[in-house]
Short mmCIF file of C-alpha atoms in Angstrom, two decimals:
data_model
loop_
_atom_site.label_atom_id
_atom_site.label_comp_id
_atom_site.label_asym_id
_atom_site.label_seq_id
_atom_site.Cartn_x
_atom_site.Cartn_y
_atom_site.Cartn_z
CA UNK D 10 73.55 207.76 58.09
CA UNK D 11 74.42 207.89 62.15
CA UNK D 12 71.72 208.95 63.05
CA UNK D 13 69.34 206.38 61.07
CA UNK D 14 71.62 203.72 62.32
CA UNK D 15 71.68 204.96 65.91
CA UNK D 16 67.57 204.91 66.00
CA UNK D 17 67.86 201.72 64.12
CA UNK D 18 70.18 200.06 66.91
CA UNK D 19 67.67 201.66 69.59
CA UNK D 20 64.66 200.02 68.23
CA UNK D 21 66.22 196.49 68.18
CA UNK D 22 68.13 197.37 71.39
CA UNK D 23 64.38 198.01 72.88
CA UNK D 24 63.12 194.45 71.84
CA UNK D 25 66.13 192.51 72.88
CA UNK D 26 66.12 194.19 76.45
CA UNK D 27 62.22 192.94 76.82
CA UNK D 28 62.34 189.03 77.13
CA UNK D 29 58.60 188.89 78.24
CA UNK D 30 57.65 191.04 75.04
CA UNK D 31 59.86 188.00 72.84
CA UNK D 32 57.92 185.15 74.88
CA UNK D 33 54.69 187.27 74.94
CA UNK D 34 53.96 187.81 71.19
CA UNK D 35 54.26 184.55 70.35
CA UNK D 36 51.10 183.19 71.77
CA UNK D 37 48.97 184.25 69.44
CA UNK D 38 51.13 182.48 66.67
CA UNK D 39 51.60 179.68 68.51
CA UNK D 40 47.79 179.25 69.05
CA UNK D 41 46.99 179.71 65.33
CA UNK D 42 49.51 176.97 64.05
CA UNK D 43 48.35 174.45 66.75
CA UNK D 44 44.97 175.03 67.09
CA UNK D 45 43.67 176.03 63.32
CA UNK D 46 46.87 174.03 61.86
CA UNK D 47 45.78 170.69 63.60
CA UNK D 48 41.77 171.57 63.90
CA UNK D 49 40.68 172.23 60.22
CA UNK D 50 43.68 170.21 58.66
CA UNK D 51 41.00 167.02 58.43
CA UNK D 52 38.45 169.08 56.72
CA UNK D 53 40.71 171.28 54.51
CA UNK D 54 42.11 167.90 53.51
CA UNK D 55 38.85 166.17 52.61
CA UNK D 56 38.30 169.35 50.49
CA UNK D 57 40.70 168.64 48.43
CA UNK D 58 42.49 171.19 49.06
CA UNK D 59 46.16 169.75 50.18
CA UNK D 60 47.59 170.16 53.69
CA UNK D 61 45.53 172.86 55.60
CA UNK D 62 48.82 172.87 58.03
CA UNK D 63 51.39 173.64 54.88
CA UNK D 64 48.64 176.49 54.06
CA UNK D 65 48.12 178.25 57.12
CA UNK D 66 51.92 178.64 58.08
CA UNK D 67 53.22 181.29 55.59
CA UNK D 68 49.98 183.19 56.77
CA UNK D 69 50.47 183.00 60.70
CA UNK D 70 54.43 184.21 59.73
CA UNK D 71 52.95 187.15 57.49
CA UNK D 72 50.37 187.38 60.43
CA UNK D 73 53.85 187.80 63.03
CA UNK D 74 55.44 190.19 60.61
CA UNK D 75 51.87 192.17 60.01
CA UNK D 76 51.26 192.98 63.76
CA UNK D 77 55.19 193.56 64.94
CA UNK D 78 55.64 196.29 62.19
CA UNK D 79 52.65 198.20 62.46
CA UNK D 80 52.76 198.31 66.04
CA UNK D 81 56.22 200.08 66.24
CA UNK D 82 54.08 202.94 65.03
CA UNK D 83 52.88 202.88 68.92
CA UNK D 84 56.74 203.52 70.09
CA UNK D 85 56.11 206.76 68.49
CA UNK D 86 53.10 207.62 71.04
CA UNK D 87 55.55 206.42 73.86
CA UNK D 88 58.21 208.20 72.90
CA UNK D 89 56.36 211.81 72.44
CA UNK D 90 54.78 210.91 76.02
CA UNK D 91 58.03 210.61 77.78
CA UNK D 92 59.45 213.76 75.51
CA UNK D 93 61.88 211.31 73.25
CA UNK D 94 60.31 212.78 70.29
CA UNK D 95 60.82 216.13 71.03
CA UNK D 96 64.49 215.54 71.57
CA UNK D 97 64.84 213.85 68.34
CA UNK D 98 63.40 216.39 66.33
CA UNK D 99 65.41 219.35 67.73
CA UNK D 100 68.60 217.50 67.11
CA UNK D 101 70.10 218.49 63.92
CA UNK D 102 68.78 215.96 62.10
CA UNK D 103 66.75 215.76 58.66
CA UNK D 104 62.90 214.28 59.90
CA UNK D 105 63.40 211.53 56.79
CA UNK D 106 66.64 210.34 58.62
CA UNK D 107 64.66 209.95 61.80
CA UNK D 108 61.29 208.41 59.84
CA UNK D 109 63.94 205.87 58.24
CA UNK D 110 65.56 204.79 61.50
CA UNK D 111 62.43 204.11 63.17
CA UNK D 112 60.96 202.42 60.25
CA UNK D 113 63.55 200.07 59.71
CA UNK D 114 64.06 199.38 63.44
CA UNK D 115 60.67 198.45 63.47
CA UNK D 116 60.83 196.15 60.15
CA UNK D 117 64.11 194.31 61.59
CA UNK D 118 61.78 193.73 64.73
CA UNK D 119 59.47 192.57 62.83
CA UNK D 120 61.35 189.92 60.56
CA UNK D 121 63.31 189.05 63.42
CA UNK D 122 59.66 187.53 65.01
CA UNK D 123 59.11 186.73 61.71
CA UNK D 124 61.59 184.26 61.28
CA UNK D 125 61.12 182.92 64.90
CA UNK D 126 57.94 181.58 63.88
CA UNK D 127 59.35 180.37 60.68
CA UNK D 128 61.26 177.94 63.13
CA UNK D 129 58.27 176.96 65.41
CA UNK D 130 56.43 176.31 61.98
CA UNK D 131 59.11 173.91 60.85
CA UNK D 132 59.64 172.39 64.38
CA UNK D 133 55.74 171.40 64.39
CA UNK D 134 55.86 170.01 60.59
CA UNK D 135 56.03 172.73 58.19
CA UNK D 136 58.01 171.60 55.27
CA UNK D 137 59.15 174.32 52.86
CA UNK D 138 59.65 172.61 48.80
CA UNK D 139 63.32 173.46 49.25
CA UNK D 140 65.29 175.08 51.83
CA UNK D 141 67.25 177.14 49.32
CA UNK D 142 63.26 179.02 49.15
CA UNK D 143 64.24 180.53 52.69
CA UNK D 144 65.97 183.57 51.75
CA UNK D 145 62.98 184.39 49.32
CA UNK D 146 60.85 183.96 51.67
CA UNK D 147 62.66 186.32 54.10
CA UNK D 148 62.85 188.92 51.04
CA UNK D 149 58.95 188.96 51.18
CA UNK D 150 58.95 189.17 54.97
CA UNK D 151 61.26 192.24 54.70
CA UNK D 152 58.86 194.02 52.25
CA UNK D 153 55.84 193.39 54.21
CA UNK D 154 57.74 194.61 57.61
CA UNK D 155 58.43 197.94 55.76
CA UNK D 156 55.70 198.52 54.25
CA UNK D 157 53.70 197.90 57.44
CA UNK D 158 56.03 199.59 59.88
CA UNK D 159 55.76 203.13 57.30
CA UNK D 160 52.15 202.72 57.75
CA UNK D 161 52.44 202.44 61.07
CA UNK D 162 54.61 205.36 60.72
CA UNK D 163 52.28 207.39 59.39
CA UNK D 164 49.22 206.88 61.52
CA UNK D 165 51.07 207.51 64.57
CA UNK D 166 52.20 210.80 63.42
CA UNK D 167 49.06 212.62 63.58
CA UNK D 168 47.85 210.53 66.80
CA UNK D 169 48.13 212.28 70.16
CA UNK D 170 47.29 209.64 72.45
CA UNK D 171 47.39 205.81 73.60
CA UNK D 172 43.61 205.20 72.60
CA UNK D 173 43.05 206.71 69.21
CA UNK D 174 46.05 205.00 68.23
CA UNK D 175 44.64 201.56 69.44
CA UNK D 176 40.88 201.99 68.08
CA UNK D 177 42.68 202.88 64.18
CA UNK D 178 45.05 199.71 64.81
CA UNK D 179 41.76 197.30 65.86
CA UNK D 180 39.96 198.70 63.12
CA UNK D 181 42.65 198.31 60.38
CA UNK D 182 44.53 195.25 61.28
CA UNK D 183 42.20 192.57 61.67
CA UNK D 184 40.80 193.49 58.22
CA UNK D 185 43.57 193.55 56.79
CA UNK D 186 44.71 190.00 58.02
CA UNK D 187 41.69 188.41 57.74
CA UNK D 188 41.32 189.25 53.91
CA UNK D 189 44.75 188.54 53.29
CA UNK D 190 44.21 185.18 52.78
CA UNK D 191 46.10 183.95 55.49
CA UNK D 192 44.05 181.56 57.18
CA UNK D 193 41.49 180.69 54.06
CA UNK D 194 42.72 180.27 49.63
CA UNK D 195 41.76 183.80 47.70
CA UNK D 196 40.26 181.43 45.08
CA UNK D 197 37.11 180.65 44.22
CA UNK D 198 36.05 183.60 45.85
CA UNK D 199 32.86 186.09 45.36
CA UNK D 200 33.59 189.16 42.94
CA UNK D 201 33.37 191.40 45.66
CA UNK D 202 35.60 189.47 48.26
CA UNK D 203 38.30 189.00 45.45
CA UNK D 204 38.19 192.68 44.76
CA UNK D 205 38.53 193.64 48.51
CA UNK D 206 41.26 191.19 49.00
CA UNK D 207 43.33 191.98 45.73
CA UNK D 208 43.27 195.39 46.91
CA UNK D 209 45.25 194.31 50.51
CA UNK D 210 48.49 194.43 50.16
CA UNK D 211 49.15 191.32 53.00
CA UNK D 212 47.50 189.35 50.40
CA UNK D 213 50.93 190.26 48.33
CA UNK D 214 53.19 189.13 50.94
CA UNK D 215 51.61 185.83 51.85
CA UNK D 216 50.63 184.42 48.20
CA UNK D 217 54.53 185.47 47.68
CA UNK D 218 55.87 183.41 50.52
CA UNK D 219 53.23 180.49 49.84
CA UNK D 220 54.74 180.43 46.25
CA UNK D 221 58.62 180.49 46.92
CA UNK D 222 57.89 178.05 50.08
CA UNK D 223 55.93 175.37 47.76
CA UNK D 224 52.48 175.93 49.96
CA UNK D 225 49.17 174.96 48.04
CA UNK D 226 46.74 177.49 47.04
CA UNK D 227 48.72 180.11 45.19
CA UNK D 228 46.53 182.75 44.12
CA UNK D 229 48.96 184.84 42.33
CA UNK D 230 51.79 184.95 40.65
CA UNK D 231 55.06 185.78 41.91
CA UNK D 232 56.37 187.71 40.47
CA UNK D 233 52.82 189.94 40.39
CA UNK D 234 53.59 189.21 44.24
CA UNK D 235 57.05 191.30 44.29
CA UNK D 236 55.77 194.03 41.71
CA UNK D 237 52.27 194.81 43.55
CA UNK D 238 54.33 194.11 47.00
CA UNK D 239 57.06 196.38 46.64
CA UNK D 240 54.89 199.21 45.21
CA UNK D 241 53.11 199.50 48.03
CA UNK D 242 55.95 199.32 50.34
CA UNK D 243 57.27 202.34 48.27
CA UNK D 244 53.77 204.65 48.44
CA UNK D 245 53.72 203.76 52.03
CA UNK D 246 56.84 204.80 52.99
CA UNK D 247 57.01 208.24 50.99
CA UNK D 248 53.92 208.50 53.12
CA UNK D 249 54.96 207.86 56.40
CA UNK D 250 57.96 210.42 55.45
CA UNK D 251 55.33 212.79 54.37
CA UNK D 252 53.19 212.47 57.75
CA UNK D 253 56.33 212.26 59.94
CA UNK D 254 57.89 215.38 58.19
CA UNK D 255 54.60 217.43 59.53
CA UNK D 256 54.47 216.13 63.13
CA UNK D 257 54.53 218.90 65.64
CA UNK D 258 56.43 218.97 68.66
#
């Protein structure tokens, strides 16, 4: 337990120390709640479809949380380039001890920017149905940061360099976001769309915060949110333990 809690501590120890990384990331939140929040609000609203800017926030938090924890999978490429790696896995220390620090150093990361655009979101006009919803709503934000961060886990295990590691991220992320839901309702949706986006688990995340958080245009519901959400967080992280455990030095 040291040892996860030592690579746990270095992880958050890493963000804290970078103050232009904390300014940095939130741009492209920031530009998402003011710019889609405030610029499609008139026609999501003539729609019918309630308050575009109520809609979109659980998705640009999810969106936060998404791109935080699956990057920390990069740290791994860093830290084999500078020979980190190398001296973590000759310590005498189980692999799934090291796999679980990292993982949850990334999803504390990632809730912790998580919740800073929670603020922002709130500070701009987002009004949660109750404020006793928060700690739900950081409950979902902690399953998607694990479940994304073992992911990211995993892919940078068998990654070797800077580049591959980007071109899988490009390719799998945006996807992934964009038919999550996050910016546009899952209903009313072609067959094929709502097949694609029932089988993404972000889609589980946000429809689970929009729920506890009183947004409009549930598509699921929540408790289908928590069941589908946590059993992917559980396949991805056996996994990222599996693809970790057969990393070579």
């Amino acid at each position: 337990m040291n040892a996860i809690y030592i690579l746990w501590w270095r992880e958050l120890r890493r963000y804290t120390r970078s103050r232009a990384q904390m300014i940095v990331s939130l741009g492209q939140p920031l530009l998402y709640l003011l710019v889609l929040g405030t610029g499609f609000g008139h026609v999501f609203q003539k729609a019918g479809m309630g308050n575009y800017f109520q809609f979109i926030s659980p998705g640009v938090i999810g969106m936060m949380v998404l791109f935080s924890s699956i990057f920390s999978g990069l740290g791994l490429l860093w830290d084999r380039q500078f020979g980190f790696l190398k001296e973590t896995l000759v310590a005498p220390v189980s692999r799934l001890q090291i796999m679980i620090g990292r993982t949850l150093g990334g999803a504390t990361v990632a809730v912790i920017q998580g919740l800073i655009v929670m603020i922002l979101s709130v500070a701009f006009g987002f009004r949660p149905q109750s404020w006793f919803a928060i700690p739900a709503a950081i409950g979902f934000m902690v399953l998607i940061a694990l479940c994304f961060a073992a992911l990211g886990t995993a892919i940078g295990s068998g990654l070797q360099d800077m580049q591959g590691f980007q071109l899988i991220m490009n390719f799998l992320v945006m996807p992934i976001y964009f038919l999550s839901g996050a910016i546009f309702p899952l209903t009313n949706q072609g067959v094929v769309l709502s097949f694609i986006t029932k089988l993404d688990p972000l889609s589980y995340g946000v429809d689970g915060m929009r729920n506890v958080l009183g947004a409009p245009n549930v598509a699921f519901n929540p408790v289908v949110d928590l069941v589908v959400l946590v059993a992917f967080g559980f396949v991805f992280i056996i996994f990222g333990a599996w693809r970790f455990a057969k990393i070579e030095i």
